[in-house]
PDB file of C-alpha atoms in Angstrom:
ATOM      1  CA  MET A   1      50.291  -2.973  -4.779  1.00  0.00           C
ATOM      2  CA  LYS A   2      51.638   0.308  -3.417  1.00  0.00           C
ATOM      3  CA  ILE A   3      51.058   3.400  -5.503  1.00  0.00           C
ATOM      4  CA  LYS A   4      53.419   6.368  -4.801  1.00  0.00           C
ATOM      5  CA  ASN A   5      52.138   8.955  -7.254  1.00  0.00           C
ATOM      6  CA  ILE A   6      48.997   9.674  -9.169  1.00  0.00           C
ATOM      7  CA  TYR A   7      48.876  11.707 -12.360  1.00  0.00           C
ATOM      8  CA  ALA A   8      46.064  13.201 -14.421  1.00  0.00           C
ATOM      9  CA  VAL A   9      47.081  13.525 -18.068  1.00  0.00           C
ATOM     10  CA  TYR A  10      44.570  15.148 -20.371  1.00  0.00           C
ATOM     11  CA  PHE A  11      43.948  16.637 -23.822  1.00  0.00           C
ATOM     12  CA  SER A  12      41.198  19.113 -23.099  1.00  0.00           C
ATOM     13  CA  PRO A  13      40.644  22.102 -25.420  1.00  0.00           C
ATOM     14  CA  THR A  14      37.433  23.274 -23.708  1.00  0.00           C
ATOM     15  CA  GLY A  15      38.033  22.120 -20.139  1.00  0.00           C
ATOM     16  CA  ASN A  16      35.540  19.333 -19.414  1.00  0.00           C
ATOM     17  CA  THR A  17      37.938  16.467 -20.077  1.00  0.00           C
ATOM     18  CA  LYS A  18      40.397  18.130 -17.728  1.00  0.00           C
ATOM     19  CA  LYS A  19      37.713  18.315 -15.075  1.00  0.00           C
ATOM     20  CA  ILE A  20      36.964  14.608 -15.367  1.00  0.00           C
ATOM     21  CA  ALA A  21      40.650  13.561 -15.308  1.00  0.00           C
ATOM     22  CA  CYS A  22      41.625  15.768 -12.391  1.00  0.00           C
ATOM     23  CA  PHE A  23      38.573  14.824 -10.320  1.00  0.00           C
ATOM     24  CA  MET A  24      39.344  11.107 -10.644  1.00  0.00           C
ATOM     25  CA  ALA A  25      43.034  11.624  -9.881  1.00  0.00           C
ATOM     26  CA  GLU A  26      42.097  13.674  -6.784  1.00  0.00           C
ATOM     27  CA  LYS A  27      39.725  11.007  -5.545  1.00  0.00           C
ATOM     28  CA  MET A  28      42.253   8.257  -6.171  1.00  0.00           C
ATOM     29  CA  ALA A  29      44.890  10.230  -4.210  1.00  0.00           C
ATOM     30  CA  GLU A  30      42.470  10.507  -1.287  1.00  0.00           C
ATOM     31  CA  GLN A  31      41.807   6.767  -1.402  1.00  0.00           C
ATOM     32  CA  LEU A  32      45.462   5.772  -1.680  1.00  0.00           C
ATOM     33  CA  ASN A  33      46.944   8.526   0.506  1.00  0.00           C
ATOM     34  CA  CYS A  34      49.517   9.740  -2.007  1.00  0.00           C
ATOM     35  CA  PRO A  35      50.176  12.960  -3.931  1.00  0.00           C
ATOM     36  CA  HIS A  36      48.589  13.758  -7.295  1.00  0.00           C
ATOM     37  CA  LYS A  37      49.723  15.990 -10.133  1.00  0.00           C
ATOM     38  CA  GLU A  38      48.205  17.125 -13.381  1.00  0.00           C
ATOM     39  CA  ILE A  39      49.783  17.173 -16.799  1.00  0.00           C
ATOM     40  CA  SER A  40      48.120  19.075 -19.594  1.00  0.00           C
ATOM     41  CA  PHE A  41      48.624  17.473 -23.000  1.00  0.00           C
ATOM     42  CA  THR A  42      46.581  20.131 -24.800  1.00  0.00           C
ATOM     43  CA  LEU A  43      48.861  22.800 -26.238  1.00  0.00           C
ATOM     44  CA  PRO A  44      51.614  22.129 -28.831  1.00  0.00           C
ATOM     45  CA  GLU A  45      54.432  22.934 -26.428  1.00  0.00           C
ATOM     46  CA  GLU A  46      52.937  20.562 -23.848  1.00  0.00           C
ATOM     47  CA  ARG A  47      53.112  17.737 -26.353  1.00  0.00           C
ATOM     48  CA  ASN A  48      56.735  18.365 -27.348  1.00  0.00           C
ATOM     49  CA  GLN A  49      58.184  16.296 -24.526  1.00  0.00           C
ATOM     50  CA  THR A  50      57.790  12.614 -23.713  1.00  0.00           C
ATOM     51  CA  TYR A  51      56.220  11.708 -20.372  1.00  0.00           C
ATOM     52  CA  THR A  52      57.385   8.449 -18.864  1.00  0.00           C
ATOM     53  CA  PHE A  53      55.752   6.754 -15.834  1.00  0.00           C
ATOM     54  CA  GLY A  54      56.947   3.977 -13.568  1.00  0.00           C
ATOM     55  CA  PRO A  55      55.334   0.844 -12.155  1.00  0.00           C
ATOM     56  CA  ASP A  56      54.374   2.579  -8.892  1.00  0.00           C
ATOM     57  CA  ASP A  57      52.651   5.505 -10.706  1.00  0.00           C
ATOM     58  CA  PHE A  58      48.914   5.447 -11.345  1.00  0.00           C
ATOM     59  CA  VAL A  59      47.961   7.508 -14.403  1.00  0.00           C
ATOM     60  CA  VAL A  60      44.507   8.818 -15.350  1.00  0.00           C
ATOM     61  CA  ILE A  61      44.686   9.526 -19.065  1.00  0.00           C
ATOM     62  CA  ALA A  62      41.725  11.351 -20.689  1.00  0.00           C
ATOM     63  CA  SER A  63      40.678  12.529 -24.093  1.00  0.00           C
ATOM     64  CA  PRO A  64      37.516  13.878 -25.746  1.00  0.00           C
ATOM     65  CA  THR A  65      35.817  11.842 -28.442  1.00  0.00           C
ATOM     66  CA  TYR A  66      36.138  13.306 -31.940  1.00  0.00           C
ATOM     67  CA  ALA A  67      33.997  11.547 -34.615  1.00  0.00           C
ATOM     68  CA  GLY A  68      33.732   8.444 -32.496  1.00  0.00           C
ATOM     69  CA  LYS A  69      37.473   7.967 -31.855  1.00  0.00           C
ATOM     70  CA  LEU A  70      40.454   9.840 -30.464  1.00  0.00           C
ATOM     71  CA  PRO A  71      41.278  13.156 -32.160  1.00  0.00           C
ATOM     72  CA  ASN A  72      43.198  12.001 -35.241  1.00  0.00           C
ATOM     73  CA  LYS A  73      45.678  14.848 -35.260  1.00  0.00           C
ATOM     74  CA  ILE A  74      46.561  14.185 -31.619  1.00  0.00           C
ATOM     75  CA  LEU A  75      46.620  10.405 -31.848  1.00  0.00           C
ATOM     76  CA  PRO A  76      50.349  10.288 -32.840  1.00  0.00           C
ATOM     77  CA  ASP A  77      51.194  12.242 -29.719  1.00  0.00           C
ATOM     78  CA  PHE A  78      49.197   9.810 -27.540  1.00  0.00           C
ATOM     79  CA  LYS A  79      51.156   6.964 -29.120  1.00  0.00           C
ATOM     80  CA  GLU A  80      54.599   8.507 -29.056  1.00  0.00           C
ATOM     81  CA  LYS A  81      54.770  10.881 -26.067  1.00  0.00           C
ATOM     82  CA  LEU A  82      53.122   8.832 -23.233  1.00  0.00           C
ATOM     83  CA  LYS A  83      55.157   5.846 -22.028  1.00  0.00           C
ATOM     84  CA  GLY A  84      54.516   3.409 -19.215  1.00  0.00           C
ATOM     85  CA  ASP A  85      56.609   0.789 -17.523  1.00  0.00           C
ATOM     86  CA  GLY A  86      53.862  -1.523 -16.409  1.00  0.00           C
ATOM     87  CA  SER A  87      52.162   1.555 -15.045  1.00  0.00           C
ATOM     88  CA  PRO A  88      48.536   1.001 -13.996  1.00  0.00           C
ATOM     89  CA  ALA A  89      46.206   3.470 -15.739  1.00  0.00           C
ATOM     90  CA  ALA A  90      42.590   4.519 -16.065  1.00  0.00           C
ATOM     91  CA  ALA A  91      41.499   5.404 -19.559  1.00  0.00           C
ATOM     92  CA  LEU A  92      38.770   8.065 -19.675  1.00  0.00           C
ATOM     93  CA  VAL A  93      36.976   9.645 -22.604  1.00  0.00           C
ATOM     94  CA  THR A  94      34.346  12.332 -22.752  1.00  0.00           C
ATOM     95  CA  PHE A  95      31.604  12.622 -25.379  1.00  0.00           C
ATOM     96  CA  GLY A  96      29.112  15.284 -26.325  1.00  0.00           C
ATOM     97  CA  ASN A  97      25.905  13.362 -25.735  1.00  0.00           C
ATOM     98  CA  ARG A  98      25.891  11.473 -29.061  1.00  0.00           C
ATOM     99  CA  SER A  99      28.149   8.460 -28.447  1.00  0.00           C
ATOM    100  CA  PHE A 100      31.716   7.629 -27.465  1.00  0.00           C
ATOM    101  CA  ASP A 101      31.605   4.896 -30.157  1.00  0.00           C
ATOM    102  CA  ASN A 102      35.148   3.499 -30.313  1.00  0.00           C
ATOM    103  CA  SER A 103      37.224   6.171 -28.593  1.00  0.00           C
ATOM    104  CA  LEU A 104      37.592   4.382 -25.284  1.00  0.00           C
ATOM    105  CA  ALA A 105      38.606   1.120 -26.958  1.00  0.00           C
ATOM    106  CA  GLU A 106      41.148   3.033 -29.040  1.00  0.00           C
ATOM    107  CA  LEU A 107      42.589   4.827 -26.026  1.00  0.00           C
ATOM    108  CA  CYS A 108      42.914   1.525 -24.113  1.00  0.00           C
ATOM    109  CA  ALA A 109      44.668  -0.091 -27.074  1.00  0.00           C
ATOM    110  CA  VAL A 110      47.066   2.827 -27.429  1.00  0.00           C
ATOM    111  CA  LEU A 111      47.949   2.762 -23.728  1.00  0.00           C
ATOM    112  CA  GLU A 112      48.410  -1.000 -23.603  1.00  0.00           C
ATOM    113  CA  ALA A 113      50.753  -0.764 -26.613  1.00  0.00           C
ATOM    114  CA  SER A 114      52.761   1.957 -24.798  1.00  0.00           C
ATOM    115  CA  GLY A 115      53.495  -0.023 -21.696  1.00  0.00           C
ATOM    116  CA  PHE A 116      50.521   0.837 -19.479  1.00  0.00           C
ATOM    117  CA  GLN A 117      48.223  -1.614 -17.771  1.00  0.00           C
ATOM    118  CA  THR A 118      44.652  -0.428 -18.149  1.00  0.00           C
ATOM    119  CA  VAL A 119      42.859  -1.305 -14.927  1.00  0.00           C
ATOM    120  CA  ALA A 120      39.787   0.912 -15.321  1.00  0.00           C
ATOM    121  CA  GLY A 121      37.920   2.851 -18.004  1.00  0.00           C
ATOM    122  CA  GLY A 122      35.087   5.301 -18.339  1.00  0.00           C
ATOM    123  CA  ALA A 123      33.117   7.293 -20.895  1.00  0.00           C
ATOM    124  CA  PHE A 124      31.410  10.401 -19.499  1.00  0.00           C
ATOM    125  CA  ALA A 125      28.899  12.655 -21.179  1.00  0.00           C
ATOM    126  CA  CYS A 126      29.924  16.337 -21.186  1.00  0.00           C
ATOM    127  CA  ARG A 127      28.617  19.491 -22.776  1.00  0.00           C
ATOM    128  CA  HIS A 128      29.223  19.232 -26.492  1.00  0.00           C
ATOM    129  CA  ALA A 129      32.036  21.475 -27.735  1.00  0.00           C
ATOM    130  CA  PHE A 130      29.827  22.598 -30.666  1.00  0.00           C
ATOM    131  CA  THR A 131      26.716  23.606 -28.759  1.00  0.00           C
ATOM    132  CA  ASP A 132      25.382  24.236 -25.283  1.00  0.00           C
ATOM    133  CA  LYS A 133      22.146  22.420 -26.178  1.00  0.00           C
ATOM    134  CA  LEU A 134      23.755  18.997 -25.779  1.00  0.00           C
ATOM    135  CA  ALA A 135      24.542  17.818 -22.298  1.00  0.00           C
ATOM    136  CA  PRO A 136      24.324  21.329 -20.844  1.00  0.00           C
ATOM    137  CA  GLY A 137      26.076  21.690 -17.437  1.00  0.00           C
ATOM    138  CA  ARG A 138      27.728  18.308 -17.633  1.00  0.00           C
ATOM    139  CA  PRO A 139      29.723  16.932 -15.985  1.00  0.00           C
ATOM    140  CA  ASP A 140      27.334  17.758 -13.154  1.00  0.00           C
ATOM    141  CA  GLU A 141      27.216  16.637  -9.513  1.00  0.00           C
ATOM    142  CA  ALA A 142      25.650  13.284 -10.422  1.00  0.00           C
ATOM    143  CA  ASP A 143      28.334  12.587 -13.003  1.00  0.00           C
ATOM    144  CA  LEU A 144      31.065  13.374 -10.466  1.00  0.00           C
ATOM    145  CA  LYS A 145      29.435  11.029  -7.940  1.00  0.00           C
ATOM    146  CA  GLU A 146      29.662   8.226 -10.497  1.00  0.00           C
ATOM    147  CA  LEU A 147      33.275   9.104 -11.161  1.00  0.00           C
ATOM    148  CA  ALA A 148      34.002   9.117  -7.425  1.00  0.00           C
ATOM    149  CA  ILE A 149      32.586   5.587  -7.172  1.00  0.00           C
ATOM    150  CA  LEU A 150      34.761   4.465 -10.110  1.00  0.00           C
ATOM    151  CA  ALA A 151      37.807   5.978  -8.345  1.00  0.00           C
ATOM    152  CA  GLU A 152      36.977   4.194  -5.081  1.00  0.00           C
ATOM    153  CA  ARG A 153      36.509   0.818  -6.819  1.00  0.00           C
ATOM    154  CA  THR A 154      39.718   1.326  -8.837  1.00  0.00           C
ATOM    155  CA  ALA A 155      41.605   2.048  -5.648  1.00  0.00           C
ATOM    156  CA  ASP A 156      40.244  -1.162  -4.112  1.00  0.00           C
ATOM    157  CA  LYS A 157      41.377  -3.019  -7.192  1.00  0.00           C
ATOM    158  CA  LEU A 158      44.915  -1.637  -6.831  1.00  0.00           C
ATOM    159  CA  ARG A 159      45.054  -2.452  -3.116  1.00  0.00           C
ATOM    160  CA  ASN A 160      43.932  -6.059  -3.655  1.00  0.00           C
ATOM    161  CA  THR A 161      46.258  -7.111  -6.462  1.00  0.00           C
ATOM    162  CA  ASP A 162      50.029  -7.742  -6.779  1.00  0.00           C
ATOM    163  CA  GLY A 163      50.550  -5.313  -9.658  1.00  0.00           C
ATOM    164  CA  ILE A 164      49.694  -7.630 -12.580  1.00  0.00           C
ATOM    165  CA  PHE A 165      46.457  -6.774 -14.378  1.00  0.00           C
ATOM    166  CA  SER A 166      44.541  -8.050 -17.352  1.00  0.00           C
ATOM    167  CA  PRO A 167      43.525  -5.243 -19.722  1.00  0.00           C
ATOM    168  CA  VAL A 168      40.183  -3.739 -18.832  1.00  0.00           C
ATOM    169  CA  ASN A 169      37.393  -4.910 -21.156  1.00  0.00           C
ATOM    170  CA  VAL A 170      35.543  -1.933 -22.636  1.00  0.00           C
ATOM    171  CA  ASP A 171      32.931  -1.487 -25.378  1.00  0.00           C
ATOM    172  CA  GLY A 172      33.972  -0.532 -28.874  1.00  0.00           C
ATOM    173  CA  ASP A 173      36.449  -1.534 -31.611  1.00  0.00           C
ATOM    174  CA  ALA A 174      39.820   0.223 -31.533  1.00  0.00           C
ATOM    175  CA  ASP A 175      40.261  -0.400 -35.298  1.00  0.00           C
ATOM    176  CA  ALA A 176      36.812   0.816 -36.411  1.00  0.00           C
ATOM    177  CA  PRO A 177      36.635   3.795 -38.792  1.00  0.00           C
ATOM    178  CA  TYR A 178      35.696   7.308 -37.696  1.00  0.00           C
ATOM    179  CA  TYR A 179      32.054   8.310 -37.466  1.00  0.00           C
ATOM    180  CA  VAL A 180      30.881  10.220 -40.542  1.00  0.00           C
ATOM    181  CA  PRO A 181      29.133  13.459 -39.507  1.00  0.00           C
ATOM    182  CA  LYS A 182      25.693  13.974 -41.077  1.00  0.00           C
ATOM    183  CA  GLY A 183      23.798  17.131 -41.925  1.00  0.00           C
ATOM    184  CA  MET A 184      20.128  17.887 -41.515  1.00  0.00           C
ATOM    185  CA  ASP A 185      19.507  16.119 -44.858  1.00  0.00           C
ATOM    186  CA  GLY A 186      21.020  12.862 -43.565  1.00  0.00           C
ATOM    187  CA  GLN A 187      23.912  13.070 -45.979  1.00  0.00           C
ATOM    188  CA  PRO A 188      27.618  13.306 -44.989  1.00  0.00           C
ATOM    189  CA  ALA A 189      28.526  16.807 -43.837  1.00  0.00           C
ATOM    190  CA  LYS A 190      31.935  17.687 -45.237  1.00  0.00           C
ATOM    191  CA  PHE A 191      33.559  20.450 -43.219  1.00  0.00           C
ATOM    192  CA  LEU A 192      37.149  19.326 -42.733  1.00  0.00           C
ATOM    193  CA  LYS A 193      38.407  22.569 -44.291  1.00  0.00           C
ATOM    194  CA  ALA A 194      36.180  24.824 -42.254  1.00  0.00           C
ATOM    195  CA  VAL A 195      38.066  27.286 -40.045  1.00  0.00           C
ATOM    196  CA  PRO A 196      36.850  29.797 -37.444  1.00  0.00           C
ATOM    197  CA  LYS A 197      36.095  33.330 -38.623  1.00  0.00           C
ATOM    198  CA  THR A 198      36.561  36.583 -36.688  1.00  0.00           C
ATOM    199  CA  HIS A 199      34.175  39.477 -36.079  1.00  0.00           C
ATOM    200  CA  GLU A 200      36.788  42.168 -36.721  1.00  0.00           C
ATOM    201  CA  GLU A 201      34.649  44.815 -35.030  1.00  0.00           C
ATOM    202  CA  LEU A 202      34.679  42.774 -31.770  1.00  0.00           C
ATOM    203  CA  CYS A 203      38.262  41.488 -31.826  1.00  0.00           C
ATOM    204  CA  ILE A 204      40.658  43.409 -29.518  1.00  0.00           C
ATOM    205  CA  ARG A 205      43.781  41.497 -30.604  1.00  0.00           C
ATOM    206  CA  CYS A 206      44.300  40.059 -27.127  1.00  0.00           C
ATOM    207  CA  GLY A 207      45.765  36.871 -28.538  1.00  0.00           C
ATOM    208  CA  ALA A 208      43.656  34.535 -26.351  1.00  0.00           C
ATOM    209  CA  CYS A 209      42.549  32.461 -29.326  1.00  0.00           C
ATOM    210  CA  ALA A 210      46.133  31.963 -30.528  1.00  0.00           C
ATOM    211  CA  ARG A 211      47.330  30.966 -27.043  1.00  0.00           C
ATOM    212  CA  LEU A 212      44.452  28.470 -26.643  1.00  0.00           C
ATOM    213  CA  CYS A 213      44.627  26.770 -30.051  1.00  0.00           C
ATOM    214  CA  PRO A 214      45.861  23.168 -29.497  1.00  0.00           C
ATOM    215  CA  MET A 215      47.304  23.087 -33.041  1.00  0.00           C
ATOM    216  CA  GLY A 216      49.093  26.480 -32.860  1.00  0.00           C
ATOM    217  CA  SER A 217      47.154  27.415 -35.998  1.00  0.00           C
ATOM    218  CA  ILE A 218      46.029  30.986 -35.267  1.00  0.00           C
ATOM    219  CA  ASP A 219      48.265  33.972 -36.016  1.00  0.00           C
ATOM    220  CA  PRO A 220      48.601  35.946 -32.690  1.00  0.00           C
ATOM    221  CA  GLU A 221      49.178  39.180 -34.625  1.00  0.00           C
ATOM    222  CA  GLU A 222      46.256  38.653 -36.978  1.00  0.00           C
ATOM    223  CA  PRO A 223      43.706  36.392 -35.231  1.00  0.00           C
ATOM    224  CA  GLY A 224      41.581  36.167 -38.359  1.00  0.00           C
ATOM    225  CA  ASN A 225      44.437  34.348 -40.083  1.00  0.00           C
ATOM    226  CA  VAL A 226      44.320  30.546 -39.565  1.00  0.00           C
ATOM    227  CA  THR A 227      47.715  29.342 -40.648  1.00  0.00           C
ATOM    228  CA  GLY A 228      47.402  25.615 -40.023  1.00  0.00           C
ATOM    229  CA  ILE A 229      45.069  22.708 -39.250  1.00  0.00           C
ATOM    230  CA  CYS A 230      41.831  23.329 -37.460  1.00  0.00           C
ATOM    231  CA  ILE A 231      40.377  20.353 -35.539  1.00  0.00           C
ATOM    232  CA  LYS A 232      37.084  22.111 -34.742  1.00  0.00           C
ATOM    233  CA  CYS A 233      37.736  21.829 -31.012  1.00  0.00           C
ATOM    234  CA  GLN A 234      36.063  25.218 -30.373  1.00  0.00           C
ATOM    235  CA  SER A 235      38.763  26.286 -27.941  1.00  0.00           C
ATOM    236  CA  CYS A 236      39.066  29.669 -29.646  1.00  0.00           C
ATOM    237  CA  ILE A 237      35.298  30.082 -29.773  1.00  0.00           C
ATOM    238  CA  ARG A 238      34.738  29.357 -26.094  1.00  0.00           C
ATOM    239  CA  GLY A 239      37.884  31.107 -24.949  1.00  0.00           C
ATOM    240  CA  CYS A 240      37.444  34.419 -26.693  1.00  0.00           C
ATOM    241  CA  PRO A 241      36.530  37.103 -24.104  1.00  0.00           C
ATOM    242  CA  GLN A 242      34.848  39.206 -26.763  1.00  0.00           C
ATOM    243  CA  GLN A 243      32.876  36.403 -28.438  1.00  0.00           C
ATOM    244  CA  ALA A 244      34.559  37.422 -31.665  1.00  0.00           C
ATOM    245  CA  LYS A 245      35.183  33.951 -33.090  1.00  0.00           C
ATOM    246  CA  TYR A 246      32.588  31.904 -34.958  1.00  0.00           C
ATOM    247  CA  PHE A 247      31.997  29.305 -37.659  1.00  0.00           C
ATOM    248  CA  ASP A 248      29.829  29.990 -40.647  1.00  0.00           C
ATOM    249  CA  ASP A 249      30.546  26.916 -42.788  1.00  0.00           C
ATOM    250  CA  PRO A 250      27.089  25.677 -43.952  1.00  0.00           C
ATOM    251  CA  ALA A 251      27.985  21.976 -43.649  1.00  0.00           C
ATOM    252  CA  PHE A 252      29.295  22.453 -40.123  1.00  0.00           C
ATOM    253  CA  LEU A 253      26.215  24.390 -39.078  1.00  0.00           C
ATOM    254  CA  SER A 254      23.958  21.759 -40.600  1.00  0.00           C
ATOM    255  CA  HIS A 255      25.776  19.052 -38.658  1.00  0.00           C
ATOM    256  CA  VAL A 256      25.370  20.985 -35.388  1.00  0.00           C
ATOM    257  CA  ALA A 257      21.647  21.422 -36.097  1.00  0.00           C
ATOM    258  CA  MET A 258      21.315  17.680 -36.747  1.00  0.00           C
ATOM    259  CA  LEU A 259      22.987  16.906 -33.421  1.00  0.00           C
ATOM    260  CA  GLU A 260      20.748  19.303 -31.574  1.00  0.00           C
ATOM    261  CA  GLU A 261      17.611  17.771 -33.129  1.00  0.00           C
ATOM    262  CA  ASN A 262      18.542  14.114 -32.636  1.00  0.00           C
ATOM    263  CA  PHE A 263      20.744  13.805 -29.550  1.00  0.00           C
ATOM    264  CA  ALA A 264      19.270  16.086 -26.886  1.00  0.00           C
ATOM    265  CA  GLU A 265      18.157  13.295 -24.549  1.00  0.00           C
ATOM    266  CA  PRO A 266      20.750  12.947 -21.738  1.00  0.00           C
ATOM    267  CA  LYS A 267      23.058   9.973 -22.273  1.00  0.00           C
ATOM    268  CA  LYS A 268      24.333   7.687 -19.536  1.00  0.00           C
ATOM    269  CA  ASN A 269      27.942   7.337 -18.487  1.00  0.00           C
ATOM    270  CA  HIS A 270      29.758   4.060 -18.916  1.00  0.00           C
ATOM    271  CA  LYS A 271      32.215   2.681 -16.355  1.00  0.00           C
ATOM    272  CA  TYR A 272      34.530  -0.342 -16.592  1.00  0.00           C
ATOM    273  CA  LEU A 273      36.734  -2.271 -14.178  1.00  0.00           C
TER     274      LEU A 273
END
């Protein structure tokens, strides 16, 4: 089949999922000799519109893994705002060195239900949003080489078919429940209501945290005021130029410590065609 356009669509609060999506789209564009564009799906205003793709568009759609699945507060937007018309797609997820569990299966199911044809999939280990001690520096050069191979093989698959694809078979169960975070004591760590705090003596009221929040939940005039849902994405933490944002919730910190103790060994990527 002939592809005319390639798109990278990503929800990426801390940047690594964007890196994965855009890299694959760029490599696919090189292989298929067509233009590529990127569409951020991260900020609230970026998720207000519906994006519709045609049968000669190839779409790389990427999301981080949250508790073993897609981010639950963003899931409705994935379902309602991304529409395909038989559009071939690659489903990509990133995970912070624990496991992607069922996120890739869920993303594939969502895309198939929205008119896409999933022709490739991948789960790539990236630095954990919570801590630099898990998958530090990833995606690295070796990860991108793997992704380049996936892009090359996906391009071959597109060139050698007539446009009708069976859904890609990936690991996981789209209907499985979310992973339950554990603390250092092995018991469930309950931190759903935890919100980032602000070192007032460091904050310069630049508004970066408010602009970066994918839920629009930080008051730009009073950055210490969290007015809505926090999905623990760490965008405000990692994006603050003064390092003024932090979490002090005991259950959250216990969960991070558990992850650091038990999931430091580098995990492999998973690729599907």
